Short mmCIF file of C-alpha atoms and ligand atoms in Angstrom, two decimals:
data_model
loop_
_atom_site.label_atom_id
_atom_site.label_comp_id
_atom_site.label_asym_id
_atom_site.label_seq_id
_atom_site.Cartn_x
_atom_site.Cartn_y
_atom_site.Cartn_z
CA MET B 1 21.97 -10.37 -6.74
CA LYS B 2 25.28 -8.54 -6.40
CA GLU B 3 25.94 -4.92 -5.39
CA GLY B 4 27.17 -3.10 -8.48
CA ARG B 5 24.68 -5.00 -10.66
CA ILE B 6 21.76 -2.95 -9.40
CA ILE B 7 21.20 0.77 -9.76
CA PRO B 8 21.11 2.39 -6.27
CA SER B 9 17.63 3.65 -5.41
CA TYR B 10 18.85 5.76 -2.50
CA GLY B 11 20.77 9.03 -2.45
CA ARG B 12 23.16 9.16 0.48
CA LYS B 13 23.88 6.55 3.12
CA ARG B 14 24.69 9.35 5.59
CA SER B 15 23.37 12.92 5.71
CA HIS B 16 25.96 14.28 8.17
CA GLY B 17 28.69 12.87 10.39
CA LEU B 18 27.48 10.56 13.12
CA SER B 19 27.65 11.78 16.73
CA GLU B 20 29.41 9.63 19.35
CA THR B 21 26.01 8.45 20.64
CA GLN B 22 24.96 7.47 17.13
CA LYS B 23 28.22 5.59 16.55
CA ASN B 24 27.80 3.79 19.89
CA ASN B 25 24.19 2.91 19.06
CA ILE B 26 25.35 1.24 15.86
CA SER B 27 28.33 -0.61 17.33
CA ASP B 28 26.52 -1.76 20.51
CA LEU B 29 22.97 -2.29 19.34
CA TYR B 30 23.18 -3.61 15.76
CA GLN B 31 24.46 -6.92 17.12
CA LEU B 32 21.27 -7.16 19.22
CA TYR B 33 18.64 -5.84 16.82
CA GLY B 34 20.38 -6.01 13.44
CA ILE B 35 20.09 -8.61 10.71
CA ASN B 36 23.13 -10.01 8.92
CA LEU B 37 22.39 -11.01 5.36
CA PRO B 38 21.57 -14.75 5.43
CA THR B 39 23.38 -17.00 2.98
CA ASP B 40 20.33 -19.18 2.25
CA THR B 41 16.60 -18.73 1.95
CA ILE B 42 14.92 -18.14 5.32
CA ASN B 43 11.49 -17.71 6.76
CA PRO B 44 11.66 -14.20 8.28
CA THR B 45 9.99 -15.48 11.47
CA GLU B 46 13.33 -17.21 12.18
CA LEU B 47 14.96 -13.81 12.68
CA PHE B 48 13.17 -13.38 16.02
CA HIS B 49 13.73 -15.12 19.35
CA VAL B 50 9.98 -14.91 20.05
CA LYS B 51 7.55 -16.72 17.72
CA PHE B 52 5.45 -14.33 15.62
CA ASP B 53 2.76 -15.63 13.28
CA LYS B 54 2.75 -12.47 11.18
CA ILE B 55 5.70 -10.49 9.88
CA VAL B 56 5.40 -6.87 8.77
CA LEU B 57 8.13 -5.19 6.73
CA GLU B 58 8.94 -1.51 6.22
CA ILE B 59 11.26 -0.66 3.34
CA GLY B 60 12.99 2.71 3.62
CA PHE B 61 12.01 3.53 7.21
CA GLY B 62 14.10 6.76 7.19
CA ASN B 63 14.28 7.95 10.80
CA GLY B 64 12.03 5.09 11.85
CA GLU B 65 9.13 6.95 13.48
CA HIS B 66 6.41 4.94 11.71
CA LEU B 67 8.07 1.58 12.34
CA ILE B 68 8.62 2.31 16.03
CA ASN B 69 4.99 3.42 16.45
CA ARG B 70 3.71 0.27 14.77
CA ALA B 71 5.98 -2.00 16.80
CA ILE B 72 4.86 -0.35 20.05
CA SER B 73 1.16 -0.60 19.22
CA ARG B 74 1.30 -4.19 17.87
CA SER B 75 3.51 -6.26 20.14
CA ASP B 76 1.85 -9.40 18.70
CA LEU B 77 3.48 -8.82 15.28
CA GLY B 78 7.13 -9.13 14.24
CA PHE B 79 8.47 -6.05 12.42
CA ILE B 80 11.44 -5.84 10.08
CA GLY B 81 12.81 -2.50 8.91
CA ILE B 82 15.23 -2.02 6.04
CA ASP B 83 17.17 1.10 5.12
CA PRO B 84 20.78 1.77 4.12
CA PHE B 85 20.64 5.27 5.74
CA GLU B 86 23.04 5.23 8.72
CA ASN B 87 21.74 8.28 10.59
CA GLY B 88 18.28 6.71 10.60
CA LEU B 89 19.77 3.38 11.66
CA ALA B 90 21.45 4.98 14.70
CA ASN B 91 18.18 6.68 15.60
CA ILE B 92 15.96 3.62 15.31
CA LEU B 93 18.38 1.38 17.24
CA GLY B 94 18.31 3.91 20.11
CA GLU B 95 14.49 3.95 20.04
CA ILE B 96 14.25 0.14 20.03
CA LYS B 97 16.44 0.06 23.13
CA ASN B 98 14.61 2.94 24.88
CA HIS B 99 11.25 1.22 24.38
CA ASN B 100 12.71 -2.24 25.10
CA LEU B 101 11.05 -3.62 21.96
CA LYS B 102 11.38 -7.35 21.36
CA ASN B 103 9.42 -7.46 18.13
CA ILE B 104 11.60 -5.48 15.74
CA LYS B 105 14.69 -6.27 13.65
CA ILE B 106 16.65 -4.00 11.34
CA PHE B 107 18.63 -4.58 8.17
CA ASN B 108 21.01 -1.79 7.24
CA GLY B 109 21.25 -2.19 3.48
CA ASP B 110 19.37 -2.39 0.23
CA ALA B 111 15.97 -4.10 0.56
CA ARG B 112 16.57 -6.04 -2.65
CA PHE B 113 19.36 -8.07 -1.04
CA LEU B 114 17.37 -9.18 2.01
CA LEU B 115 14.08 -9.68 0.17
CA GLU B 116 15.56 -12.19 -2.23
CA LYS B 117 16.47 -14.35 0.79
CA PHE B 118 12.92 -14.44 2.15
CA LYS B 119 10.77 -17.49 1.56
CA GLU B 120 7.79 -16.94 -0.76
CA HIS B 121 4.47 -16.00 0.91
CA SER B 122 6.10 -15.14 4.22
CA LEU B 123 5.21 -11.45 4.70
CA HIS B 124 1.88 -10.31 6.06
CA ARG B 125 2.29 -6.67 5.03
CA THR B 126 4.94 -4.33 3.62
CA TYR B 127 5.05 -0.54 3.92
CA VAL B 128 6.96 1.59 1.42
CA LEU B 129 6.36 5.15 2.62
CA PHE B 130 7.54 8.12 0.58
CA PRO B 131 10.22 6.30 -1.43
CA ASP B 132 12.75 8.58 -3.14
CA PRO B 133 10.82 9.88 -6.18
CA TRP B 134 13.82 10.55 -8.43
CA ARG B 135 12.05 13.44 -10.12
CA LYS B 136 14.23 13.94 -13.20
CA ARG B 137 13.43 11.68 -16.15
CA LYS B 138 17.07 10.63 -16.49
CA HIS B 139 16.90 9.34 -12.89
CA HIS B 140 13.63 7.38 -13.22
CA LYS B 141 15.63 4.17 -13.58
CA ARG B 142 16.66 4.64 -9.93
CA ARG B 143 13.06 4.40 -8.69
CA LEU B 144 12.72 1.42 -6.37
CA LEU B 145 9.12 0.54 -7.27
CA SER B 146 9.75 -0.96 -10.69
CA THR B 147 7.50 -3.72 -12.08
CA GLU B 148 10.18 -6.28 -11.25
CA PHE B 149 10.57 -5.09 -7.67
CA ILE B 150 6.83 -4.97 -6.93
CA PHE B 151 6.31 -8.37 -8.55
CA GLY B 152 9.08 -9.80 -6.36
CA LEU B 153 7.49 -8.24 -3.28
CA VAL B 154 4.06 -9.65 -4.14
CA LYS B 155 5.60 -13.12 -4.40
CA LYS B 156 6.98 -12.77 -0.86
CA THR B 157 3.55 -11.72 0.47
CA ILE B 158 1.03 -14.21 1.91
CA PHE B 159 -2.23 -14.62 -0.04
CA GLY B 160 -4.54 -11.84 1.17
CA GLY B 161 -1.58 -9.90 2.58
CA ASN B 162 -0.87 -6.40 1.34
CA ILE B 163 1.65 -3.75 0.38
CA ILE B 164 0.99 -0.14 1.38
CA ILE B 165 2.68 2.60 -0.63
CA ALA B 166 2.57 6.35 0.02
CA THR B 167 4.01 9.16 -2.06
CA ASP B 168 3.50 12.89 -2.55
CA HIS B 169 4.76 12.59 -6.11
CA GLU B 170 1.90 12.18 -8.58
CA ASP B 171 4.15 11.22 -11.47
CA TYR B 172 5.70 8.40 -9.43
CA MET B 173 2.26 7.09 -8.39
CA ILE B 174 1.10 7.13 -12.04
CA ASN B 175 4.26 5.22 -12.94
CA ILE B 176 3.57 2.65 -10.17
CA LEU B 177 -0.03 2.18 -11.40
CA GLU B 178 1.30 1.55 -14.92
CA ASN B 179 3.75 -1.03 -13.54
CA LEU B 180 0.93 -2.82 -11.67
CA LYS B 181 -0.93 -3.52 -14.92
CA LYS B 182 1.82 -5.99 -15.81
CA ILE B 183 1.59 -7.95 -12.53
CA PRO B 184 -0.81 -10.92 -12.18
CA ASN B 185 -2.74 -11.97 -9.07
CA ILE B 186 -3.05 -8.61 -7.34
CA GLY B 187 -5.95 -6.36 -6.36
CA TYR B 188 -5.74 -2.58 -6.07
CA CYS B 189 -7.55 0.67 -6.86
CA GLY B 190 -6.18 1.90 -10.19
CA ASP B 191 -7.81 5.34 -10.14
CA ILE B 192 -5.32 7.95 -8.92
CA ASN B 193 -8.20 10.29 -7.97
CA LEU B 194 -9.28 7.79 -5.33
CA LEU B 195 -5.91 7.39 -3.67
CA SER B 196 -5.91 10.33 -1.26
CA GLN B 197 -7.48 8.46 1.66
CA LYS B 198 -4.85 7.60 4.23
CA PRO B 199 -5.02 4.07 5.71
CA CYS B 200 -5.79 4.33 9.44
CA CYS B 201 -2.73 2.24 10.40
CA LEU B 202 -0.28 4.87 9.14
CA SER B 203 1.31 7.33 11.51
CA GLU B 204 2.97 10.42 10.08
CA THR B 205 6.51 10.08 8.80
CA LYS B 206 9.08 12.87 8.47
CA TYR B 207 8.58 13.06 4.69
CA GLU B 208 4.83 13.05 4.99
CA GLN B 209 5.00 15.94 7.47
CA LYS B 210 7.24 17.80 5.06
CA ALA B 211 4.80 17.20 2.17
CA LEU B 212 1.77 18.29 4.19
CA PHE B 213 3.60 21.41 5.40
CA GLN B 214 4.26 22.30 1.75
CA LYS B 215 0.54 21.64 1.02
CA LYS B 216 1.37 18.80 -1.35
CA LYS B 217 -1.19 16.10 -2.04
CA CYS B 218 -0.28 12.64 -0.74
CA TYR B 219 -1.35 9.39 -2.43
CA TYR B 220 -1.84 6.08 -0.62
CA LEU B 221 -2.06 2.79 -2.49
CA ARG B 222 -2.83 -0.67 -1.09
CA ILE B 223 -2.00 -3.71 -3.20
CA TYR B 224 -3.41 -7.12 -2.21
CA ALA B 225 -1.65 -10.37 -3.09
CA LEU B 226 -4.36 -12.75 -4.36
C1 LIG L 1 12.47 9.88 1.02
S1 LIG L 1 13.03 8.84 2.29
C2 LIG L 1 11.53 8.48 3.20
C3 LIG L 1 11.81 8.00 4.59
C4 LIG L 1 10.58 7.66 5.44
N1 LIG L 1 9.86 6.52 4.89
C5 LIG L 1 9.65 8.85 5.53
O1 LIG L 1 8.54 8.80 4.97
O2 LIG L 1 10.04 9.81 6.22
C6 LIG L 1 13.31 7.32 1.43
C7 LIG L 1 14.08 6.31 2.24
O3 LIG L 1 14.16 5.09 1.49
C8 LIG L 1 15.45 4.56 1.67
N2 LIG L 1 15.76 3.66 0.55
C9 LIG L 1 15.99 3.99 -0.73
N3 LIG L 1 16.27 2.90 -1.46
C10 LIG L 1 16.18 1.84 -0.61
C11 LIG L 1 16.36 0.44 -0.77
N4 LIG L 1 16.72 -0.08 -1.94
N5 LIG L 1 16.19 -0.35 0.31
C12 LIG L 1 15.84 0.17 1.51
N6 LIG L 1 15.66 1.49 1.72
C13 LIG L 1 15.83 2.32 0.67
C14 LIG L 1 16.37 5.79 1.74
O4 LIG L 1 17.61 5.51 2.35
C15 LIG L 1 15.51 6.73 2.56
O5 LIG L 1 15.74 6.60 3.94
#
């Protein structure tokens, strides 16, 4: 997969200029906690110095609050976060260092590039929390959670593993449920009215807080790879 051949699913890579601390975080800490795109297929466990039996991925971690919370509370799991957003990258690298976390690695880029390098059935769980909804119809093609993308993600998931998706955008969730109908070997609840129960493992993200503040309904979907 080559950049330029895919439609970007993210808006900006930077929301404002980086402060000196943020720049230093990136230049000093990415070499410790960052992932360089592998040339060949890899088992994601190889990205860690410590051996982890289970690998958990978060795609589009934003400022990283959920990923950091999960990595702190589950030191027995290896966590990988992916996001092309540089302000969030600087923030999460600083947090990894402050908490001295050994179980987290970050890829600053498009998830589609790293995912295609992962061995099949190698991920225990993936979170995609409040992905950019691309509200306007003419922008729907930029939505990350296409049939092809979800199918690819399912193939990278271990049997019985799962993908957790959250959104406050009903139209996007309906679109995702339609896409799922075309994917074999998965289990999920297809009734949008039953998707308002938040999984207990999720801590609040910035976008979730924003949605709840605006009294928007949030939807949470769990897809099992069978
Ligand atoms: C609306 S924000 C949500 C951030 C965070 N999950 C939250 O709930 O606060 C969506 C995030 O997904 C990231 N993103 C969009 N497309 C992506 C892709 N192809 N790979 C990885 N991250 C992506 C964006 O850069 C952005 O940080």
